[in-house]
PDB file of C-alpha atoms and ligand atoms in Angstrom:
ATOM      1  CA  MET A   1     -10.176 -30.015  11.058  1.00 84.00           C
ATOM      2  CA  LEU A   2      -7.223 -30.507  12.837  1.00 88.00           C
ATOM      3  CA  ASP A   3      -5.462 -31.993   9.951  1.00 92.00           C
ATOM      4  CA  VAL A   4      -6.166 -29.099   7.845  1.00 91.00           C
ATOM      5  CA  LEU A   5      -4.816 -26.802  10.341  1.00 94.00           C
ATOM      6  CA  LEU A   6      -1.680 -28.534  10.562  1.00 95.00           C
ATOM      7  CA  GLU A   7      -1.079 -28.377   7.061  1.00 95.00           C
ATOM      8  CA  PHE A   8      -2.020 -24.728   6.898  1.00 97.00           C
ATOM      9  CA  LEU A   9       0.243 -23.489   9.691  1.00 97.00           C
ATOM     10  CA  PRO A  10       3.684 -24.046   7.662  1.00 96.00           C
ATOM     11  CA  PHE A  11       1.792 -21.854   5.040  1.00 97.00           C
ATOM     12  CA  TYR A  12       1.088 -19.239   7.418  1.00 98.00           C
ATOM     13  CA  ALA A  13       4.570 -19.201   9.267  1.00 98.00           C
ATOM     14  CA  VAL A  14       6.354 -18.615   5.811  1.00 98.00           C
ATOM     15  CA  ALA A  15       4.037 -15.791   4.920  1.00 98.00           C
ATOM     16  CA  TYR A  16       4.481 -13.994   8.160  1.00 98.00           C
ATOM     17  CA  GLY A  17       8.366 -14.589   8.142  1.00 98.00           C
ATOM     18  CA  ILE A  18       8.793 -13.277   4.812  1.00 98.00           C
ATOM     19  CA  ASN A  19       6.175 -10.229   5.453  1.00 98.00           C
ATOM     20  CA  VAL A  20       8.030  -8.976   8.693  1.00 98.00           C
ATOM     21  CA  ALA A  21      11.506  -9.774   7.132  1.00 98.00           C
ATOM     22  CA  LEU A  22      10.634  -7.740   4.099  1.00 98.00           C
ATOM     23  CA  TYR A  23       8.818  -4.894   6.156  1.00 98.00           C
ATOM     24  CA  PHE A  24      11.980  -4.546   8.058  1.00 98.00           C
ATOM     25  CA  ALA A  25      14.737  -4.831   5.375  1.00 98.00           C
ATOM     26  CA  THR A  26      12.425  -2.362   2.979  1.00 98.00           C
ATOM     27  CA  GLY A  27      11.909   0.141   5.699  1.00 98.00           C
ATOM     28  CA  ALA A  28      16.005   0.017   6.502  1.00 98.00           C
ATOM     29  CA  VAL A  29      16.982   0.656   2.758  1.00 98.00           C
ATOM     30  CA  LEU A  30      14.715   3.122   2.237  1.00 98.00           C
ATOM     31  CA  VAL A  31      15.830   5.123   5.103  1.00 97.00           C
ATOM     32  CA  ALA A  32      19.321   4.916   4.229  1.00 97.00           C
ATOM     33  CA  ILE A  33      18.607   6.304   0.867  1.00 97.00           C
ATOM     34  CA  GLN A  34      16.453   9.375   2.319  1.00 96.00           C
ATOM     35  CA  ASN A  35      19.327   9.890   4.911  1.00 96.00           C
ATOM     36  CA  ARG A  36      21.055  11.147   2.070  1.00 96.00           C
ATOM     37  CA  HIS A  37      18.414  13.323   0.496  1.00 95.00           C
ATOM     38  CA  PRO A  38      16.391  15.535   3.306  1.00 94.00           C
ATOM     39  CA  GLU A  39      15.393  17.895   0.918  1.00 92.00           C
ATOM     40  CA  ARG A  40      13.241  15.330  -0.427  1.00 94.00           C
ATOM     41  CA  ARG A  41      11.021  15.339   2.645  1.00 95.00           C
ATOM     42  CA  ILE A  42       7.546  15.961   1.798  1.00 95.00           C
ATOM     43  CA  GLN A  43       6.230  17.569   4.995  1.00 94.00           C
ATOM     44  CA  GLN A  44       9.495  19.561   5.975  1.00 93.00           C
ATOM     45  CA  ASN A  45       7.855  20.856   9.273  1.00 93.00           C
ATOM     46  CA  ARG A  46       6.893  17.431  10.643  1.00 95.00           C
ATOM     47  CA  ARG A  47       9.134  14.394  11.713  1.00 94.00           C
ATOM     48  CA  GLY A  48       6.841  11.316  11.299  1.00 92.00           C
ATOM     49  CA  GLU A  49       9.784   9.249  12.621  1.00 93.00           C
ATOM     50  CA  LYS A  50       9.205   9.930  16.204  1.00 95.00           C
ATOM     51  CA  ARG A  51       6.189   7.538  15.930  1.00 96.00           C
ATOM     52  CA  MET A  52       8.812   4.641  14.735  1.00 97.00           C
ATOM     53  CA  TRP A  53       8.874   2.464  17.819  1.00 97.00           C
ATOM     54  CA  THR A  54       5.135   2.864  18.051  1.00 97.00           C
ATOM     55  CA  GLU A  55       4.295   1.782  14.376  1.00 97.00           C
ATOM     56  CA  ILE A  56       6.880  -1.017  14.382  1.00 98.00           C
ATOM     57  CA  ARG A  57       4.891  -2.292  17.274  1.00 98.00           C
ATOM     58  CA  GLN A  58       1.371  -2.161  15.906  1.00 98.00           C
ATOM     59  CA  SER A  59       2.605  -3.496  12.293  1.00 98.00           C
ATOM     60  CA  VAL A  60       4.320  -6.668  13.498  1.00 98.00           C
ATOM     61  CA  VAL A  61       1.008  -7.086  15.353  1.00 98.00           C
ATOM     62  CA  SER A  62      -1.214  -6.405  12.365  1.00 98.00           C
ATOM     63  CA  LEU A  63       0.924  -8.516   9.647  1.00 98.00           C
ATOM     64  CA  THR A  64      -0.359 -11.402  11.266  1.00 98.00           C
ATOM     65  CA  VAL A  65      -3.598 -10.621   9.936  1.00 98.00           C
ATOM     66  CA  THR A  66      -2.181  -9.517   6.557  1.00 98.00           C
ATOM     67  CA  ALA A  67       0.066 -12.664   6.303  1.00 98.00           C
ATOM     68  CA  GLY A  68      -3.013 -14.656   7.354  1.00 98.00           C
ATOM     69  CA  CYS A  69      -5.069 -13.348   4.298  1.00 98.00           C
ATOM     70  CA  LEU A  70      -2.211 -14.173   1.765  1.00 98.00           C
ATOM     71  CA  ALA A  71      -1.323 -17.723   3.212  1.00 98.00           C
ATOM     72  CA  GLY A  72      -5.431 -18.199   3.225  1.00 98.00           C
ATOM     73  CA  GLY A  73      -5.871 -17.271  -0.061  1.00 98.00           C
ATOM     74  CA  VAL A  74      -2.462 -19.384  -1.305  1.00 98.00           C
ATOM     75  CA  PHE A  75      -3.863 -22.300   0.684  1.00 97.00           C
ATOM     76  CA  ALA A  76      -7.306 -22.221  -0.684  1.00 97.00           C
ATOM     77  CA  SER A  77      -6.136 -22.106  -4.177  1.00 97.00           C
ATOM     78  CA  VAL A  78      -3.623 -25.155  -3.657  1.00 96.00           C
ATOM     79  CA  LYS A  79      -6.234 -27.220  -1.894  1.00 96.00           C
ATOM     80  CA  GLY A  80      -8.857 -26.403  -4.863  1.00 95.00           C
ATOM     81  CA  TRP A  81     -11.397 -25.100  -2.684  1.00 95.00           C
ATOM     82  CA  THR A  82     -12.180 -22.214  -5.091  1.00 96.00           C
ATOM     83  CA  PHE A  83     -14.953 -21.536  -7.184  1.00 95.00           C
ATOM     84  CA  VAL A  84     -12.681 -20.920 -10.502  1.00 95.00           C
ATOM     85  CA  ALA A  85      -9.701 -22.975 -10.857  1.00 95.00           C
ATOM     86  CA  PRO A  86      -6.510 -21.142 -11.417  1.00 96.00           C
ATOM     87  CA  LEU A  87      -5.035 -20.704 -15.095  1.00 97.00           C
ATOM     88  CA  PRO A  88      -1.972 -22.861 -15.943  1.00 96.00           C
ATOM     89  CA  LEU A  89       0.862 -20.505 -15.234  1.00 97.00           C
ATOM     90  CA  THR A  90       2.282 -19.030 -18.750  1.00 97.00           C
ATOM     91  CA  TRP A  91       3.640 -15.686 -19.684  1.00 97.00           C
ATOM     92  CA  TRP A  92       0.573 -14.573 -20.888  1.00 97.00           C
ATOM     93  CA  SER A  93      -1.874 -15.609 -18.384  1.00 97.00           C
ATOM     94  CA  ALA A  94       0.878 -14.151 -15.872  1.00 98.00           C
ATOM     95  CA  ILE A  95       0.509 -10.592 -17.480  1.00 98.00           C
ATOM     96  CA  LEU A  96      -2.837 -10.863 -17.789  1.00 98.00           C
ATOM     97  CA  MET A  97      -3.902 -11.710 -14.440  1.00 98.00           C
ATOM     98  CA  PHE A  98      -1.507  -9.963 -12.539  1.00 98.00           C
ATOM     99  CA  ALA A  99      -3.225  -6.789 -14.389  1.00 98.00           C
ATOM    100  CA  VAL A 100      -6.449  -8.024 -13.911  1.00 98.00           C
ATOM    101  CA  SER A 101      -5.568  -8.133 -10.079  1.00 98.00           C
ATOM    102  CA  VAL A 102      -3.920  -4.862  -9.764  1.00 98.00           C
ATOM    103  CA  VAL A 103      -6.920  -3.150 -11.104  1.00 98.00           C
ATOM    104  CA  ALA A 104      -9.272  -5.251  -9.184  1.00 98.00           C
ATOM    105  CA  PHE A 105      -7.328  -4.643  -5.963  1.00 98.00           C
ATOM    106  CA  ASP A 106      -6.966  -0.742  -6.640  1.00 98.00           C
ATOM    107  CA  ALA A 107     -10.918  -0.655  -6.657  1.00 98.00           C
ATOM    108  CA  TRP A 108     -11.717  -2.917  -3.549  1.00 98.00           C
ATOM    109  CA  PHE A 109      -8.956  -0.592  -1.808  1.00 98.00           C
ATOM    110  CA  TYR A 110     -10.903   2.372  -3.060  1.00 98.00           C
ATOM    111  CA  TRP A 111     -14.349   1.379  -1.946  1.00 98.00           C
ATOM    112  CA  GLY A 112     -13.093  -0.211   1.173  1.00 97.00           C
ATOM    113  CA  HIS A 113     -11.152   2.700   2.307  1.00 98.00           C
ATOM    114  CA  ARG A 114     -13.953   5.057   1.295  1.00 98.00           C
ATOM    115  CA  LEU A 115     -16.127   2.588   4.097  1.00 97.00           C
ATOM    116  CA  MET A 116     -13.367   2.824   6.838  1.00 97.00           C
ATOM    117  CA  HIS A 117     -13.876   6.564   6.361  1.00 97.00           C
ATOM    118  CA  THR A 118     -17.789   6.651   7.215  1.00 97.00           C
ATOM    119  CA  ARG A 119     -18.772   7.657  10.722  1.00 96.00           C
ATOM    120  CA  TRP A 120     -19.523   4.104  11.506  1.00 96.00           C
ATOM    121  CA  LEU A 121     -16.524   2.310  10.599  1.00 97.00           C
ATOM    122  CA  TYR A 122     -13.820   5.113  11.120  1.00 97.00           C
ATOM    123  CA  ARG A 123     -12.698   3.836  14.837  1.00 97.00           C
ATOM    124  CA  PHE A 124     -11.173   0.822  12.976  1.00 97.00           C
ATOM    125  CA  HIS A 125      -9.260   2.961  10.897  1.00 98.00           C
ATOM    126  CA  ALA A 126      -7.995   5.886  13.283  1.00 97.00           C
ATOM    127  CA  GLU A 127      -4.927   4.173  14.381  1.00 97.00           C
ATOM    128  CA  HIS A 128      -3.553   4.258  10.897  1.00 97.00           C
ATOM    129  CA  HIS A 129      -4.104   7.736  10.431  1.00 97.00           C
ATOM    130  CA  ARG A 130      -2.390   8.746  13.870  1.00 95.00           C
ATOM    131  CA  SER A 131       0.685   8.765  11.247  1.00 95.00           C
ATOM    132  CA  VAL A 132       0.124  12.342  10.119  1.00 96.00           C
ATOM    133  CA  ALA A 133       3.474  12.233   8.545  1.00 96.00           C
ATOM    134  CA  PRO A 134       4.088   8.984   7.406  1.00 97.00           C
ATOM    135  CA  THR A 135       7.039   7.021   7.223  1.00 97.00           C
ATOM    136  CA  VAL A 136       8.710   3.542   6.076  1.00 97.00           C
ATOM    137  CA  TRP A 137       7.584   1.813   9.325  1.00 98.00           C
ATOM    138  CA  SER A 138       3.208   3.322   8.756  1.00 98.00           C
ATOM    139  CA  THR A 139       2.195   1.157   6.000  1.00 97.00           C
ATOM    140  CA  TYR A 140       1.100  -1.802   8.279  1.00 98.00           C
ATOM    141  CA  SER A 141       0.491   0.420  11.533  1.00 97.00           C
ATOM    142  CA  ASP A 142      -3.155  -0.177  11.503  1.00 96.00           C
ATOM    143  CA  ASP A 143      -5.826  -1.651  13.553  1.00 97.00           C
ATOM    144  CA  LEU A 144      -6.652  -5.546  12.913  1.00 98.00           C
ATOM    145  CA  VAL A 145     -10.189  -5.044  11.662  1.00 97.00           C
ATOM    146  CA  ASP A 146      -8.825  -2.550   9.166  1.00 97.00           C
ATOM    147  CA  ALA A 147      -6.106  -4.989   8.113  1.00 97.00           C
ATOM    148  CA  PHE A 148      -8.601  -7.490   7.536  1.00 97.00           C
ATOM    149  CA  VAL A 149     -10.727  -5.310   5.472  1.00 95.00           C
ATOM    150  CA  MET A 150      -7.905  -4.226   3.303  1.00 96.00           C
ATOM    151  CA  GLN A 151      -6.101  -7.306   2.753  1.00 97.00           C
ATOM    152  CA  SER A 152      -8.718  -9.633   2.635  1.00 97.00           C
ATOM    153  CA  TYR A 153      -8.311  -9.115  -0.888  1.00 98.00           C
ATOM    154  CA  TYR A 154      -5.800 -11.975  -1.097  1.00 98.00           C
ATOM    155  CA  LEU A 155      -8.223 -14.083   0.395  1.00 97.00           C
ATOM    156  CA  TRP A 156     -11.279 -13.936  -1.542  1.00 97.00           C
ATOM    157  CA  ALA A 157      -9.362 -13.035  -5.070  1.00 97.00           C
ATOM    158  CA  VAL A 158      -8.764 -16.549  -5.527  1.00 97.00           C
ATOM    159  CA  PHE A 159     -12.305 -17.497  -5.028  1.00 97.00           C
ATOM    160  CA  ILE A 160     -13.403 -15.632  -8.018  1.00 97.00           C
ATOM    161  CA  LEU A 161     -10.379 -15.094 -10.467  1.00 97.00           C
ATOM    162  CA  PRO A 162      -8.575 -17.787 -11.977  1.00 97.00           C
ATOM    163  CA  ILE A 163      -5.626 -16.167 -10.629  1.00 98.00           C
ATOM    164  CA  PRO A 164      -2.469 -18.532 -10.320  1.00 97.00           C
ATOM    165  CA  VAL A 165      -0.815 -18.594  -6.597  1.00 97.00           C
ATOM    166  CA  GLU A 166       2.613 -17.069  -7.872  1.00 97.00           C
ATOM    167  CA  VAL A 167       0.979 -14.445  -9.726  1.00 98.00           C
ATOM    168  CA  LEU A 168      -1.041 -13.563  -6.385  1.00 98.00           C
ATOM    169  CA  ILE A 169       2.355 -13.678  -4.353  1.00 98.00           C
ATOM    170  CA  ALA A 170       4.003 -11.539  -6.795  1.00 98.00           C
ATOM    171  CA  HIS A 171       1.005  -9.126  -6.871  1.00 98.00           C
ATOM    172  CA  ARG A 172       1.061  -9.063  -2.917  1.00 98.00           C
ATOM    173  CA  LEU A 173       5.083  -8.120  -3.186  1.00 98.00           C
ATOM    174  CA  VAL A 174       4.493  -5.353  -5.543  1.00 98.00           C
ATOM    175  CA  ASP A 175       1.883  -4.137  -3.208  1.00 98.00           C
ATOM    176  CA  HIS A 176       4.217  -4.314  -0.462  1.00 98.00           C
ATOM    177  CA  PHE A 177       7.040  -2.330  -2.033  1.00 98.00           C
ATOM    178  CA  ASN A 178       4.204   0.133  -3.491  1.00 97.00           C
ATOM    179  CA  GLY A 179       2.923   0.458  -0.141  1.00 97.00           C
ATOM    180  CA  THR A 180       5.873   0.961   1.833  1.00 98.00           C
ATOM    181  CA  ILE A 181       7.319   3.395  -0.934  1.00 98.00           C
ATOM    182  CA  GLY A 182       4.005   5.086  -0.642  1.00 97.00           C
ATOM    183  CA  HIS A 183       4.193   5.873   3.225  1.00 97.00           C
ATOM    184  CA  SER A 184       7.585   6.858   2.854  1.00 97.00           C
ATOM    185  CA  GLY A 185       7.502  10.629   3.368  1.00 96.00           C
ATOM    186  CA  PHE A 186      10.152  11.613   0.750  1.00 96.00           C
ATOM    187  CA  GLU A 187       9.184  12.264  -3.133  1.00 94.00           C
ATOM    188  CA  PHE A 188      11.612  10.551  -5.672  1.00 94.00           C
ATOM    189  CA  TYR A 189       9.230  10.042  -8.158  1.00 94.00           C
ATOM    190  CA  ALA A 190       7.712  13.055  -8.914  1.00 94.00           C
ATOM    191  CA  SER A 191       7.131  13.330 -13.202  1.00 95.00           C
ATOM    192  CA  PRO A 192       4.848  13.949 -15.825  1.00 94.00           C
ATOM    193  CA  PHE A 193       4.144  10.164 -15.848  1.00 96.00           C
ATOM    194  CA  VAL A 194       2.697  10.513 -12.124  1.00 96.00           C
ATOM    195  CA  ARG A 195      -0.171  13.456 -12.923  1.00 95.00           C
ATOM    196  CA  ARG A 196      -3.022  14.508 -15.305  1.00 95.00           C
ATOM    197  CA  PRO A 197      -3.617  12.932 -17.627  1.00 94.00           C
ATOM    198  CA  SER A 198      -1.779   9.766 -16.341  1.00 96.00           C
ATOM    199  CA  PRO A 199      -3.293   7.630 -14.002  1.00 97.00           C
ATOM    200  CA  MET A 200      -0.485   6.953 -12.184  1.00 97.00           C
ATOM    201  CA  VAL A 201       0.689   8.319  -8.480  1.00 97.00           C
ATOM    202  CA  CYS A 202       3.931   9.181  -6.652  1.00 96.00           C
ATOM    203  CA  VAL A 203       4.715   9.171  -2.846  1.00 97.00           C
ATOM    204  CA  THR A 204       2.786  12.441  -2.607  1.00 96.00           C
ATOM    205  CA  PHE A 205      -0.438  10.985  -3.551  1.00 97.00           C
ATOM    206  CA  HIS A 206      -0.910   9.073  -0.471  1.00 97.00           C
ATOM    207  CA  ASP A 207       1.326  11.107   1.794  1.00 97.00           C
ATOM    208  CA  ARG A 208      -1.744  14.218   1.093  1.00 96.00           C
ATOM    209  CA  HIS A 209      -4.278  11.639   2.346  1.00 98.00           C
ATOM    210  CA  HIS A 210      -2.286  11.459   5.515  1.00 97.00           C
ATOM    211  CA  SER A 211      -1.725  15.069   5.861  1.00 96.00           C
ATOM    212  CA  ARG A 212      -5.021  16.289   4.181  1.00 94.00           C
ATOM    213  CA  PHE A 213      -7.316  13.568   5.211  1.00 93.00           C
ATOM    214  CA  ARG A 214     -10.302  13.797   2.927  1.00 93.00           C
ATOM    215  CA  TYR A 215      -8.237  12.985  -0.311  1.00 97.00           C
ATOM    216  CA  ASN A 216      -7.257  10.481  -2.108  1.00 98.00           C
ATOM    217  CA  PHE A 217      -8.153   7.111  -0.955  1.00 98.00           C
ATOM    218  CA  ALA A 218      -7.062   4.777  -3.779  1.00 97.00           C
ATOM    219  CA  ASN A 219      -3.842   2.601  -3.602  1.00 95.00           C
ATOM    220  CA  PHE A 220      -2.169   2.060  -7.027  1.00 96.00           C
ATOM    221  CA  PHE A 221      -4.067   4.549  -9.688  1.00 97.00           C
ATOM    222  CA  SER A 222      -5.423   7.937  -9.269  1.00 97.00           C
ATOM    223  CA  VAL A 223      -8.446   6.600 -11.521  1.00 98.00           C
ATOM    224  CA  TRP A 224     -11.237   6.275  -8.808  1.00 98.00           C
ATOM    225  CA  ASP A 225     -10.208   9.552  -6.890  1.00 98.00           C
ATOM    226  CA  ARG A 226     -10.400  11.514 -10.551  1.00 98.00           C
ATOM    227  CA  LEU A 227     -13.636  10.270 -11.184  1.00 98.00           C
ATOM    228  CA  CYS A 228     -15.257  10.449  -8.210  1.00 98.00           C
ATOM    229  CA  GLY A 229     -14.101  13.835  -7.122  1.00 97.00           C
ATOM    230  CA  THR A 230     -11.893  12.628  -4.209  1.00 98.00           C
ATOM    231  CA  LEU A 231      -8.509  13.779  -5.901  1.00 98.00           C
ATOM    232  CA  ASP A 232      -6.605  16.184  -3.539  1.00 97.00           C
ATOM    233  CA  PRO A 233      -7.399  19.586  -5.617  1.00 96.00           C
ATOM    234  CA  GLY A 234      -3.472  20.482  -5.359  1.00 94.00           C
ATOM    235  CA  TYR A 235      -2.155  17.282  -6.079  1.00 96.00           C
ATOM    236  CA  ASP A 236      -1.372  17.675  -9.694  1.00 96.00           C
ATOM    237  CA  THR A 237       0.416  21.093  -9.297  1.00 95.00           C
ATOM    238  CA  ASP A 238       2.111  19.960  -6.302  1.00 93.00           C
ATOM    239  CA  VAL A 239       3.891  17.004  -8.462  1.00 95.00           C
ATOM    240  CA  GLU A 240       4.759  19.635 -11.029  1.00 94.00           C
ATOM    241  CA  GLU A 241       6.116  21.689  -8.312  1.00 90.00           C
ATOM    242  CA  ALA A 242       8.086  18.733  -6.817  1.00 89.00           C
ATOM    243  CA  GLU A 243       9.575  18.288 -10.476  1.00 91.00           C
ATOM    244  CA  ARG A 244      10.677  21.954 -10.502  1.00 89.00           C
ATOM    245  CA  SER A 245      12.394  21.830  -7.535  1.00 83.00           C
ATOM    246  CA  ALA A 246      14.198  18.257  -7.851  1.00 82.00           C
ATOM    247  CA  ALA A 247      15.414  19.621 -11.199  1.00 80.00           C
ATOM    248  CA  THR A 248      16.687  22.882  -9.394  1.00 80.00           C
ATOM    249  CA  SER A 249      18.378  20.957  -6.752  1.00 72.00           C
ATOM    250  CA  THR A 250      20.055  18.313  -9.306  1.00 69.00           C
ATOM    251  CA  ALA A 251      21.323  21.735 -11.636  1.00 69.00           C
ATOM    252  CA  SER A 252      23.110  23.153  -8.170  1.00 66.00           C
ATOM    253  CA  SER A 253      24.152  20.301  -7.347  1.00 64.00           C
ATOM    254  CA  ALA A 254      26.022  19.878 -10.512  1.00 62.00           C
ATOM    255  CA  ARG A 255      27.237  23.165 -10.577  1.00 63.00           C
ATOM    256  CA  ASP A 256      28.694  22.541  -7.033  1.00 63.00           C
ATOM    257  CA  VAL A 257      30.831  19.390  -8.477  1.00 54.00           C
TER     258      VAL A 257
HETATM  259 ZN1   ZN B 301      -7.516   6.804   5.535  1.00 65.97          ZN
HETATM  260 ZN1   ZN B 302      -1.686   5.194   4.515  1.00 65.97          ZN
END
């Protein structure tokens, strides 16, 4: 048992180190970009960055759970403990399993998140909702139980999906960037590609979950919210509005040049 634990430790240390390093690096780069575009702030009357240090403290703690889930999944797969063997890594298996994993995680996230909003479990999710105007630092600012419920996907997915560990890690990386951008509070991605009838979303999607609370529970796609009637009724029109104001500000800055 001790042998297994000692073997697991380097996996865990690397996963935690990379997660924390990426958390700070991604946040710093996005803030530098945002500072040049104050007009892109979604909630113009709120300053979510007032909570920055509280969120950073909470994130560094909750990433211990997130890293543990990923390291646990990778370790279980490498040790051959899973119910299905991973497919050999090829271009087609990578693309196929990445697509399957993103769709599976989005469903897990949607239903897990709906569950966290129930009367019984909300106390574990309340910490994350202290951020009404989320920022790049809010993504992992959550309770340890909350982090485990959402991130345990990376632990159990390897047991039932024939996913190569490289693809699992790539999915987690994409989820990190997607999550951090989704919490960034500044909209740079409004386009017809992220509103009806497209299943894709932009920053406004999860930002509305924090500011309006009852809507937009999914992670990567808007499909589950559209199917289950939990999409913010103003989402599609708000994105159109953001497209128009982005076009106006681009036109006026072109005139100023
Ligand atoms: Zn929530
Ligand atoms: Zn959030």
